[in-house]
Coordinates of C-alpha atoms and ligand atoms in Angstrom, one line a residue:
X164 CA 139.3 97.4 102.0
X165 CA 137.7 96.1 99.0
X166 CA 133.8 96.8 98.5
X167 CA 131.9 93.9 97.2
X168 CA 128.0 94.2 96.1
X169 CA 126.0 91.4 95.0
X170 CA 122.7 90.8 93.6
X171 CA 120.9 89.5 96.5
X172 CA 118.1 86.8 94.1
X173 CA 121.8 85.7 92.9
X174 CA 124.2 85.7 95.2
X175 CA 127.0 84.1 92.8
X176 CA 126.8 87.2 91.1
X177 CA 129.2 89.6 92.1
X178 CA 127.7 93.3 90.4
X179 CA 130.3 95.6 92.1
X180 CA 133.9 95.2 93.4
X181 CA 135.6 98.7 94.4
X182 CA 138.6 99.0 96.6
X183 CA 137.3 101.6 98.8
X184 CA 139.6 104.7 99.0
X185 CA 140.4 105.2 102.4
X186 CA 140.2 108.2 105.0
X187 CA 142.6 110.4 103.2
X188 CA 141.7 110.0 99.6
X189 CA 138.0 110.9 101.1
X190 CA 139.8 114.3 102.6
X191 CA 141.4 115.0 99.2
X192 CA 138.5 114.6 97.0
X193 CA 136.5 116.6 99.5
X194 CA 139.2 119.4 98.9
X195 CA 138.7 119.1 95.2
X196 CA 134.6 119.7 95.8
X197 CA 136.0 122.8 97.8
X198 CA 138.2 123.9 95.5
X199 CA 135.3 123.8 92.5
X200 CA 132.4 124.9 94.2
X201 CA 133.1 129.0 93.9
X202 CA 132.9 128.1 90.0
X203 CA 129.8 126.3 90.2
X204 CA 128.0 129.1 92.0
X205 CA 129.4 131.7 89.9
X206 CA 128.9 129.9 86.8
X207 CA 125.1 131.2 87.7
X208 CA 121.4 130.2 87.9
X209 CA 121.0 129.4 84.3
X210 CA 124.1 127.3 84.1
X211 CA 123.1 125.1 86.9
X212 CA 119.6 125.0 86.0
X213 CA 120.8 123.7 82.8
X214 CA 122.8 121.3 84.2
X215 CA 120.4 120.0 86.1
X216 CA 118.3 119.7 83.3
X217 CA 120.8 117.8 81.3
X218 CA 121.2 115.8 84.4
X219 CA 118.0 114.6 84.3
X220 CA 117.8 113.7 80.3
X221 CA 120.9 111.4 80.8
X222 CA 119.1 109.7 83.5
X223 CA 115.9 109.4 81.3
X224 CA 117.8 108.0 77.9
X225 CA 119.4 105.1 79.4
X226 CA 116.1 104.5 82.0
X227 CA 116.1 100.6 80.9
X228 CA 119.7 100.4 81.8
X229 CA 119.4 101.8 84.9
X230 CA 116.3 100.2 85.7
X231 CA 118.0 97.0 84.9
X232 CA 120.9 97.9 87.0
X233 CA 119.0 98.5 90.6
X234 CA 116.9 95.1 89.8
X235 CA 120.5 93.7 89.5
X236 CA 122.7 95.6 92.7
X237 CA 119.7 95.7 95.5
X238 CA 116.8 92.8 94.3
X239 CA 113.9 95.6 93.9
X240 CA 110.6 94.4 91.6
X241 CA 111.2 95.7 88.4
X242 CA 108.1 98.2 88.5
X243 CA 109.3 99.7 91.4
X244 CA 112.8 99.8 89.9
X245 CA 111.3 101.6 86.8
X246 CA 109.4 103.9 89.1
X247 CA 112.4 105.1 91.1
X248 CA 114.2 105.9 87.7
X249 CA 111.9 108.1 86.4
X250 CA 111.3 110.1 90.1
X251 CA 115.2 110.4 89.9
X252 CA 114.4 112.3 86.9
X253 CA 111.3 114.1 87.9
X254 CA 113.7 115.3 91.4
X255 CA 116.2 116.8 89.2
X256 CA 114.0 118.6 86.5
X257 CA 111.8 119.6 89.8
X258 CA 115.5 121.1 91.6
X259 CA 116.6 122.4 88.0
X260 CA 113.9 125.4 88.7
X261 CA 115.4 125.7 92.0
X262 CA 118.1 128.2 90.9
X263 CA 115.4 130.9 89.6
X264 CA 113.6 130.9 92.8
X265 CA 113.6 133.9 95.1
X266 CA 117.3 134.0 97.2
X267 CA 115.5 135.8 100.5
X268 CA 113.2 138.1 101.3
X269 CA 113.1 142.3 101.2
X270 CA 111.7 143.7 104.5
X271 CA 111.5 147.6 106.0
X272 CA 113.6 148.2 108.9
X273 CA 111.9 148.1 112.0
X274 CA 113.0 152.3 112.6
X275 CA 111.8 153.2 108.5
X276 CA 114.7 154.0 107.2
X277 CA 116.7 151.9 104.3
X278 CA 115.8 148.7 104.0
X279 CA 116.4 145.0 105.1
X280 CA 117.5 141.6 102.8
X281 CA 117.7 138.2 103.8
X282 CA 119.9 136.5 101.5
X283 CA 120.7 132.6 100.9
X284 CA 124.4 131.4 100.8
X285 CA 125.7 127.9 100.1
X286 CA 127.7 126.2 102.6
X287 CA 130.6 125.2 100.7
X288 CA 130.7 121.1 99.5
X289 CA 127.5 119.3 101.0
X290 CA 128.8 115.4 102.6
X291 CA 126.0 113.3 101.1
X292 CA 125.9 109.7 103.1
X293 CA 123.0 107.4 101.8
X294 CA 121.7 103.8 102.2
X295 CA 121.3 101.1 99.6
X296 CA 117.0 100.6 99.3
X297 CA 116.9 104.1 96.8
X298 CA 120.1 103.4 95.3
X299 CA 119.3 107.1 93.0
X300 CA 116.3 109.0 94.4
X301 CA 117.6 108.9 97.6
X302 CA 121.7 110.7 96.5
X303 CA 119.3 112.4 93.7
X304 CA 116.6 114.1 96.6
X305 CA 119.9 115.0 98.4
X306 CA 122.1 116.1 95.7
X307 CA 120.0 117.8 93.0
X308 CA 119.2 120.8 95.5
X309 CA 122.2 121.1 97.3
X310 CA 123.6 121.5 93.5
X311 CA 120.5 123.7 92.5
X312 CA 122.0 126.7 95.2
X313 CA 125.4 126.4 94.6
X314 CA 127.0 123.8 96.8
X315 CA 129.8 121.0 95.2
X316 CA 128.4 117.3 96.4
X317 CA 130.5 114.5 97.9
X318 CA 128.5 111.3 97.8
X319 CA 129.0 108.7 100.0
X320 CA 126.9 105.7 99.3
X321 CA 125.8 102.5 100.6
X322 CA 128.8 99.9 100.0
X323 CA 124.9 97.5 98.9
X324 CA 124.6 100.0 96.2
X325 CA 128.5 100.9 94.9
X326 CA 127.5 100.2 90.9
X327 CA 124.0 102.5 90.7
X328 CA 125.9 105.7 92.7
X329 CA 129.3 104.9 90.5
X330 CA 126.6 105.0 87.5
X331 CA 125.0 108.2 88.7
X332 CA 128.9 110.4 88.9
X333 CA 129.2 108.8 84.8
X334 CA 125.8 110.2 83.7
X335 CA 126.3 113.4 86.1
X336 CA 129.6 113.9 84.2
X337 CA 128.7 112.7 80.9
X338 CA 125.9 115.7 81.2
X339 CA 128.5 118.0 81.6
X340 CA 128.5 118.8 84.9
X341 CA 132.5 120.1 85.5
X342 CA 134.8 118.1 87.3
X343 CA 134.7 118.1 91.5
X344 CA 131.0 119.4 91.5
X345 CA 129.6 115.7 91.6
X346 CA 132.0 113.3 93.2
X347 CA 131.0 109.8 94.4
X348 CA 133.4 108.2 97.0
X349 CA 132.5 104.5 97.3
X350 CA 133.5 102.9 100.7
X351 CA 132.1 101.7 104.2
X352 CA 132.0 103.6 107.2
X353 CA 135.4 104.7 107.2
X354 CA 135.1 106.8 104.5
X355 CA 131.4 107.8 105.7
X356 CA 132.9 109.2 109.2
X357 CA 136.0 111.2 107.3
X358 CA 132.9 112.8 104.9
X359 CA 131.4 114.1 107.6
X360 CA 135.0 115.1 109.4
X361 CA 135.4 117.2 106.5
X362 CA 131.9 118.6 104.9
X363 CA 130.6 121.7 105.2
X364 CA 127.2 120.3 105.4
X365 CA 125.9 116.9 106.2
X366 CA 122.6 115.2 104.9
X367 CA 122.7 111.6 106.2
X368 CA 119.9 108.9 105.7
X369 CA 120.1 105.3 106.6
X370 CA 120.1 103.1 110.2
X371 CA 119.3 104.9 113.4
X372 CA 122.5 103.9 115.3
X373 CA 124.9 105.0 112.7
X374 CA 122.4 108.4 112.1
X375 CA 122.9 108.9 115.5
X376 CA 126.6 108.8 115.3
X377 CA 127.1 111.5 112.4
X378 CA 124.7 113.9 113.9
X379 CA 126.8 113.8 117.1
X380 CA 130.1 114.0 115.0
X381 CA 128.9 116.7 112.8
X382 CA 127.7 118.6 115.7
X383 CA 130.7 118.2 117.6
X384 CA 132.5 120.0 114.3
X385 CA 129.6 123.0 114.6
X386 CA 128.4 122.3 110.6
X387 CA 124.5 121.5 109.5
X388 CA 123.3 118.2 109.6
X389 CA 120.1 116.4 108.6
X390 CA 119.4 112.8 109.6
X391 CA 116.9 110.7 108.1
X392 CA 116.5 107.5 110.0
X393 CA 114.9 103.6 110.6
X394 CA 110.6 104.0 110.9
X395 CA 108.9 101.1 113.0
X396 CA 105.4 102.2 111.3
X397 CA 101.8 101.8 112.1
X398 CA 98.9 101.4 110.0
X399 CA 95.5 101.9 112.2
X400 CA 92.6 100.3 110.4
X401 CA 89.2 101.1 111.6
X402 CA 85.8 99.4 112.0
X403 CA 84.2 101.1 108.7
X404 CA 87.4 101.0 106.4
X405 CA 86.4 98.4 103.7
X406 CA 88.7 95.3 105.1
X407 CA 89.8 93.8 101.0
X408 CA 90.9 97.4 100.4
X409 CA 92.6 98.0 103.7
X410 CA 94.1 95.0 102.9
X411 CA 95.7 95.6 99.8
X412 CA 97.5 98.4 100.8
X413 CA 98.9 96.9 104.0
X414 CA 100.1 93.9 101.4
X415 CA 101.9 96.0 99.0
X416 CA 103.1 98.4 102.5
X417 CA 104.9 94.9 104.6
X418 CA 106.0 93.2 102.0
X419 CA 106.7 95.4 98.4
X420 CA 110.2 95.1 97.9
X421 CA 110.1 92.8 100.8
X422 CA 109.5 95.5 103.4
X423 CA 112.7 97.7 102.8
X424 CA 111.4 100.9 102.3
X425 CA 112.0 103.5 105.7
X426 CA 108.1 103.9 105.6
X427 CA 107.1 100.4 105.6
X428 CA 104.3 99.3 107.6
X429 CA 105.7 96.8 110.5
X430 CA 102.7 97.1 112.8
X431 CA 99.1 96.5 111.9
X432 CA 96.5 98.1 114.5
X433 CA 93.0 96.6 114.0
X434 CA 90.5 99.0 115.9
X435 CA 87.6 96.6 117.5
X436 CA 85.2 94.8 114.9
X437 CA 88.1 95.5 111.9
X438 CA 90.0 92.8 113.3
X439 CA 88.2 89.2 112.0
X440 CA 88.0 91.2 108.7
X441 CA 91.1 92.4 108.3
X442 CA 93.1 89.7 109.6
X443 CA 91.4 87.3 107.1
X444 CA 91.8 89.9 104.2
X445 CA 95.6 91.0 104.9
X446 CA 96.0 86.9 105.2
X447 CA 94.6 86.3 101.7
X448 CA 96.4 89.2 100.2
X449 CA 100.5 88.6 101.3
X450 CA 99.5 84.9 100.7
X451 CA 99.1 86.7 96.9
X452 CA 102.1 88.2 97.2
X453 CA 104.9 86.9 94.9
X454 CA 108.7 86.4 95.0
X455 CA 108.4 89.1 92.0
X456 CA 106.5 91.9 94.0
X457 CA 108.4 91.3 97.2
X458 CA 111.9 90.4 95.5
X459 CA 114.7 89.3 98.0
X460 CA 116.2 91.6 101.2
X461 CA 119.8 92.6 100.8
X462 CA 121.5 90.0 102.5
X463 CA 122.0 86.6 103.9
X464 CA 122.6 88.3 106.9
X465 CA 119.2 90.5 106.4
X466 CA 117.5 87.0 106.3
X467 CA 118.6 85.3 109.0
X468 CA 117.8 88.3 111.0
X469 CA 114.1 88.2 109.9
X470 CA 113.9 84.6 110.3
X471 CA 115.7 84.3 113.8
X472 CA 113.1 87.1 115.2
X473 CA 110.1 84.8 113.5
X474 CA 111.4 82.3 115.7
X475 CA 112.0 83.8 118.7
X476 CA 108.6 85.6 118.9
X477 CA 106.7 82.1 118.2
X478 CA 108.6 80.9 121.0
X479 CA 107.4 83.8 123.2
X480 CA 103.8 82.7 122.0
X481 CA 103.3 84.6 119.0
X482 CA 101.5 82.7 116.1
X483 CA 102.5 82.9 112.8
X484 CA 99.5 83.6 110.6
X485 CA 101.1 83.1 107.2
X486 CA 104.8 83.1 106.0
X487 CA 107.4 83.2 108.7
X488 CA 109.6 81.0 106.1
X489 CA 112.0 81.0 103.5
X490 CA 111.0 80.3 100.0
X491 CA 113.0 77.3 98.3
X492 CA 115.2 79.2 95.7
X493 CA 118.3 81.2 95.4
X494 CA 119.0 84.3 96.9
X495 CA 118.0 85.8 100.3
X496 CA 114.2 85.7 99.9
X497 CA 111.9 85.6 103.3
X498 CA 108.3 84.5 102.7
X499 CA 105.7 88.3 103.6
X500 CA 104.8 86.9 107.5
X501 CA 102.4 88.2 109.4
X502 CA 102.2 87.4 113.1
X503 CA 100.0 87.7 116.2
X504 CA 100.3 87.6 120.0
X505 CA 103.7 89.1 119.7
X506 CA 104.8 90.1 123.1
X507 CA 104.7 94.1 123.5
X508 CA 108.5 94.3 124.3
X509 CA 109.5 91.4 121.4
X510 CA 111.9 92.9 119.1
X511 CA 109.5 92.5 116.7
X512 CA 107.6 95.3 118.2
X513 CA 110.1 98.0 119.0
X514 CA 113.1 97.8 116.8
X515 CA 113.2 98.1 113.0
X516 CA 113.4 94.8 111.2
X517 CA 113.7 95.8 107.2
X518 CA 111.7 92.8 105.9
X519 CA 108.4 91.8 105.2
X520 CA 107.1 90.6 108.2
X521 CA 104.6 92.7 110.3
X522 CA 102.6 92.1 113.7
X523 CA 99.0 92.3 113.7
X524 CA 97.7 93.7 117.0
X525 CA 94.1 94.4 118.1
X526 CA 92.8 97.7 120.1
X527 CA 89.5 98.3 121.5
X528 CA 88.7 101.6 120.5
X529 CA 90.9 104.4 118.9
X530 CA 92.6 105.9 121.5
X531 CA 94.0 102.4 122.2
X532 CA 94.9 102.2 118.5
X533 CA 96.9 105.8 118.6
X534 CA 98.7 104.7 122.5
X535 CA 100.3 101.5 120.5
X536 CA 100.9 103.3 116.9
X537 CA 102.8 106.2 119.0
X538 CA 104.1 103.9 121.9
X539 CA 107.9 103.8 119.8
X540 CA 110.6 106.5 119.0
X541 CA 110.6 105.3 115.6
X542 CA 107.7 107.4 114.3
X543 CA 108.1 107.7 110.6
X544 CA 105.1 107.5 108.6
X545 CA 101.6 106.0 110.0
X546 CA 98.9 105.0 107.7
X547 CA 94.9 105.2 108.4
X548 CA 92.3 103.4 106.6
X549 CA 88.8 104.9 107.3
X550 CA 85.7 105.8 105.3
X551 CA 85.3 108.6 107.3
X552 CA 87.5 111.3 106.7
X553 CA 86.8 113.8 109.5
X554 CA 87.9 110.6 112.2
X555 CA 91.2 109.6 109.9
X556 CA 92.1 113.1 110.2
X557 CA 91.7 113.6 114.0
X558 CA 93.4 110.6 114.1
X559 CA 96.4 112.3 112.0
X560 CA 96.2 115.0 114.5
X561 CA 97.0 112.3 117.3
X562 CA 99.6 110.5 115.6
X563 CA 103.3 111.3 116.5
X564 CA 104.5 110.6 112.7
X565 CA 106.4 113.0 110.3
X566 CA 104.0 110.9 107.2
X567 CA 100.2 110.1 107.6
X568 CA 98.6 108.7 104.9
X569 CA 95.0 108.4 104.8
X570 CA 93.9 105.2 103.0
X571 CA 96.9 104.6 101.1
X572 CA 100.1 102.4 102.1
X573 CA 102.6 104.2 104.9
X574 CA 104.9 103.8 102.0
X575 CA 104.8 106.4 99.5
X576 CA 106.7 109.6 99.4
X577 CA 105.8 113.0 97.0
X578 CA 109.5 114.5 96.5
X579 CA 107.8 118.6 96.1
X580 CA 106.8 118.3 99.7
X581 CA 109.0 117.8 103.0
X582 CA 109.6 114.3 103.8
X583 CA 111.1 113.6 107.5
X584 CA 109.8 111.5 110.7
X585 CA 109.0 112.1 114.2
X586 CA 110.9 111.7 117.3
X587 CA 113.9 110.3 117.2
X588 CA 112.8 108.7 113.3
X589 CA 114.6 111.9 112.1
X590 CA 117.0 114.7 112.9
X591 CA 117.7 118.6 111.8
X592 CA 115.2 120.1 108.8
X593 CA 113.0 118.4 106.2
X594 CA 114.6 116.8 103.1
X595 CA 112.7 117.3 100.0
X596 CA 110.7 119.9 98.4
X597 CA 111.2 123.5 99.2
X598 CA 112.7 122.7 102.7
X599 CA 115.8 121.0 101.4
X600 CA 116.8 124.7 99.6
X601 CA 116.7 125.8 102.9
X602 CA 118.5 122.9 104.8
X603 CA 121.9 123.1 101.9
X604 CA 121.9 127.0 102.5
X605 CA 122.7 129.5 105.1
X606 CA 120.1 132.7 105.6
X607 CA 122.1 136.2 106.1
X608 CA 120.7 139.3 107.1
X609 CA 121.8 142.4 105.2
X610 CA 120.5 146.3 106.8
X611 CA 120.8 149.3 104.0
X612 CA 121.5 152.8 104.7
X613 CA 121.4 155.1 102.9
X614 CA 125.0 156.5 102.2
X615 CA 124.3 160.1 103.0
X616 CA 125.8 163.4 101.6
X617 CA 125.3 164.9 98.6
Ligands
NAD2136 P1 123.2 102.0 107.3 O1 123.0 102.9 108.5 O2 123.9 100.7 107.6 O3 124.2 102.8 106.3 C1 123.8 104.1 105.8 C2 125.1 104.7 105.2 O4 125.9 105.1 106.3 C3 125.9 103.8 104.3 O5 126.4 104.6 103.3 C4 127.0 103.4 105.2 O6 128.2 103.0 104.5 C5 127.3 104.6 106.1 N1 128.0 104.5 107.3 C6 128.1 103.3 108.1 N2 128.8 103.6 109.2 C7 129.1 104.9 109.2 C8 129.8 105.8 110.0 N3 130.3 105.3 111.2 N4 130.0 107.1 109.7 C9 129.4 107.5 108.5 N5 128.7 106.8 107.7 C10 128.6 105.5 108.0 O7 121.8 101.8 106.6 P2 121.5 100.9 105.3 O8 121.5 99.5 105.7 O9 122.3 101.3 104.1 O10 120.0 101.4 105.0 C11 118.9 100.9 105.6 C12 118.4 101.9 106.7 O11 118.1 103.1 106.1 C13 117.1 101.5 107.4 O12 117.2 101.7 108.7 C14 116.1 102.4 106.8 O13 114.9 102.7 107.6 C15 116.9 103.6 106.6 N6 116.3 104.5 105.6 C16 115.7 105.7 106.1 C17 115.1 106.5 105.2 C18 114.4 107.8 105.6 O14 114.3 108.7 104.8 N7 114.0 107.9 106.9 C19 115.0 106.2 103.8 C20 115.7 105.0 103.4 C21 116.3 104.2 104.3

C-alpha cells in the first residue's frame, strides 16, 4: 500500500508519498528496537539525558522548517504550528531530566529487619501509535519518556502526518541518538495492529473505535497499554461570567485549527440569563474568526462529514446561527457553525465530529448544566467560565472530565502534569508529566537480608 498525505488548504499538493512497509517489515524493525534497547539503558542516565537534550536543540534549530512543514502536511494556523514546535522541544528538555529522577522508593520491612526497594524497569521497545492533529508533541509526549527510562520507541504515525514523524526519526538520528532506539514505521492500520502484535508496551492516541480495538488486542497479548481517545466537550458558562470574554475563549475552543484538537469544545451550556448574552457574543466572535485562525480540516472526507451533519440537524429543526457552510476557496475549509435546537440524540450531540461546529444549548440552573455537560461517555476536558471561583470549582468537582479549565478554552494542555479523560474518553494511566515515567516502566519489589555469618 502506498501512503499519500496532502496539504488539506491545497489539495493538488501531494507533501508525502511512502509505500507503507507492511506487517512483517513492522515485526522486523520492532526486533531491531529489541535488539538495541539493552544498550540504550545501559549506556546510562547521563547518556540519555544528553540525548534527549540534543534531541531537543535539533528540534529548536530548524523550528521555521518544521513549523513550515505541519502548516504544509495537516493545515494548522501558523501560530499554533510555531507553538507545537517549541512544546516538542520544551517535552524533551522537560523528559531529558527524567533519567536523574529517583528509580523507586527505600522502605523498612514490615518485621524490622533489612530493608525494602521498589525499583523501576523498562519494558523492552514501547509501540507508539499516534494521530495526525499533533503531528510532533503528540510522538514527542509519548516518546521522550519512554526513551528517558530506558525503553527503544517504534512510532507508528498517522498516514495524515507521514512527512513531520519521517522528519522527527532524521532529527532524532541526526542528534545522535543510535540506530533502532527511535524508529518511525509509516503505514495505515495494518502496520498499527502488527505494532501492537509485537510491543512490549502500547501508548495509543487517536479515534475511539480504533482506541478501543488496540486496548483489547494489547490486552489479549497481557502487555501495558494506554489509550487516549475522541472528547465530545462541554464548556458551562454561567450567569456572572462576563459574556465578550466567555466568548472569546469558546471562539478560539470550536473553531482554532478548525476544531481538531481532542479537547475542543463541541457543546456550549448557557446556564439561565448567560444565554441572550452569550449567544450574541459567541455569534459575533466565530463570525471574526478567519480561514487563517481556523485553517482547513484534514480531509475532503472530514468536510463532507461536518457539512452532511449541519444538514441533517437543520432538518431535525436545529437552526444554524452562523456558519454551517463552506468557504469559496481551495482546500477542505468548513465555515466555524454554531447551532441551536439540535435534537438531544442528533449526532451532533453525542458523537465526536472534529470540526468547528458546536451546539449551543440552554439549562435552567447548574445542575441542569452539569446533567447535559456529563450526559456522554466522551468526557475529555470541560471548560467553566465564572467570576466566582468557589461555584466554578464545585462545579469541577461535578464534572465527569479528565481536564477542567476554569475560564480558559477546554483546549489547552500543560505537558509537566497528567493529561487523560474520563469514562470511556481514555484508557490505562495518565500520559504526560510524571505519570508517563510510571506508565513506560514496570515497579519491582526487592526485600534485603542481611547475609548472616561472620
Ligand atoms: P485514528 O483513530 O483514525 O488513527 C489514529 C492512529 O491509529 C493512526 O496512526 C492510524 O493509522 C492508527 N490505526 C488505524 N487503525 C488501526 C488499527 N486497526 N490498529 C492499530 N492502529 C490503527 O485517529 P486520527 O484521525 O488520526 O486522529 C483524530 C482522533 O484522535 C480524534 O478522535 C481525536 O479526538 C483523537 N485525539 C485524541 C487525543 C487525546 O489525547 N485524547 C489527542 C489528539 C487526538
Amino acid at each position: 500500500m502506498t501512503i499519500l498525505s496532502y496539504n488539506p488548504a491545497d489539495p493538488e499538493d501531494l507533501v508525502a508519498e511512502v509505500d507503507a512497509p507492511g506487517a512483517e517489515a513492522v515485526r522486523a524493525a520492532v526486533g531491531r528496537a529489541r535488539a538495541a534497547q539493552p544498550g540504550w539503558l545501559a549506556a546510562g542516565a547521563a547518556a540519555r539525558s544528553a540525548a534527549l537534550t540534543r534531541f531537543a536543540g535539533a528540534v529548536e534549530e530548524r523550528a521555521e522548517e518544521l513549523t513550515a512543514l505541519i502548516v504544509r502536511e495537516v493545515g494548522k494556523p501558523v501560530a499554533e504550528a510555531r507553538g507545537e514546535v517549541g512544546r516538542t522541544a520544551a517535552i524533551l528538555r522537560y523528559y531529558a531530566q527524567a533519567p536523574y529522577a529517583p528509580a523507586g522508593a527505600v522502605h523498612e520491612t514490615a518485621a524490622g529487619e533489612g530493608l525494602l526497594l521498589t525499583r523501576r524497569r523498562p519494558y523492552g521497545v514501547a509501540g507508539l501509535i499516534t494521530p495526525w492533529n499533533f503531528p510532533l508533541a503528540i510522538p514527542a509526549w509519548k516518546a521522550a519518556p519512554a526513551l528517558a527510562v530506558g525503553n527503544t520507541v517504534a512510532l507508528k504515525p498517522a498516514p495524515e502526518a507521514t512527512a513531520c514523524a519521517l522528519r522527527l526519526a532524521e532529527l532524532a538520528s541526526a542528534a545522535g541518538l543510535p540506530e533502532g532506539v527511535f524508529t518511525v514505521l509509516p503505514g495505515g492500520a495494518e502496520e498499527g495492529a502488527a505494532l501492537v502484535d509485537t510491543a512490549d508496551v502500547v501508548s495509543f492516541t487517536g479515534s475511539t473505535g480504533v482506541g478501543r480495538a488496540v486496548v483489547r488486542a494489547a490486552t489479549e497479548r497481557g502487555v501495558p497499554v494506554q489509550a487516549e481517545l475522541g472528547g465530545l466537550n462541554a464548556a458551562l458558562v454561567l450567569p456572572d461570567a462576563d459574556p465578550e470574554q466567555a466568548a472569546a475563549h469558546l471562539a478560539a475552543a470550536i473553531a482554532g485549527y478548525a476544531g481538531q484538537k481532542c479537547t475542543a469544545t463541541s457543546r456550549v451550556i448557557a446556564v439561565g440569563a448567560a444565554h441572550e448574552p452569550l449567544r450574541a457574543a459567541l455569534v459575533k466572535a466565530l463570525g471574526l474568526v478567519d480561514d487563517a485562525a481556523c485553517g482547513p480540516v484534514i480531509s475532503a472526507a472530514a468536510r463532507d462529514r461536518l457539512t452532511g451533519a449541519v444538514e441533517s440537524a437543520r432538518a431535525a429543526g436545529a437552526t444554524v446561527l452562523t456558519g454551517g457552510g463552506v468557504p469559496e476557496r481551495p482546500g477542505w475549509y468548513v465555515e466555524p457553525t454554531l447551532l441551536a435546537d439540535v435534537p438531544a440524540e442528533h449526532p451532533l450531540r453525542r458523537e465526536e465530529f472534529f470540526g468547528p461546529v458546536a451546539v449551543l444549548l440552554a439549562a435552567a440552573d447548574l445542575d441542569e448544566a452539569i446533567a447535559l455537560a456529563n450526559d456522554t461517555p466522551h468526557s475529555l476536558a470541560t471548560s467553566v467560565h465564572s467570576r466566582s471561583l468557589d461555584v466554578a470549582l464545585a462545579a469541577a468537582d461535578r464534572l465527569d472530565a479528565g481536564m477542567i479549565r476554569i475560564n480558559a478554552p477546554s483546549s489547552g494542555v500543560d505537558f509537566h502534569l497528567p493529561f487523560g479523560g474520563a469514562k470511556g474518553a481514555s484508557h490505562g494511566e495518565r500520559e504526560q508529566g510524571a505519570a508517563a515515567l510510571d506508565f513506560y516502566t514496570a515497579s519491582r519489589t526487592v526485600s534485603v537480608l542481611p547475609a548472616g555469618g561472620a
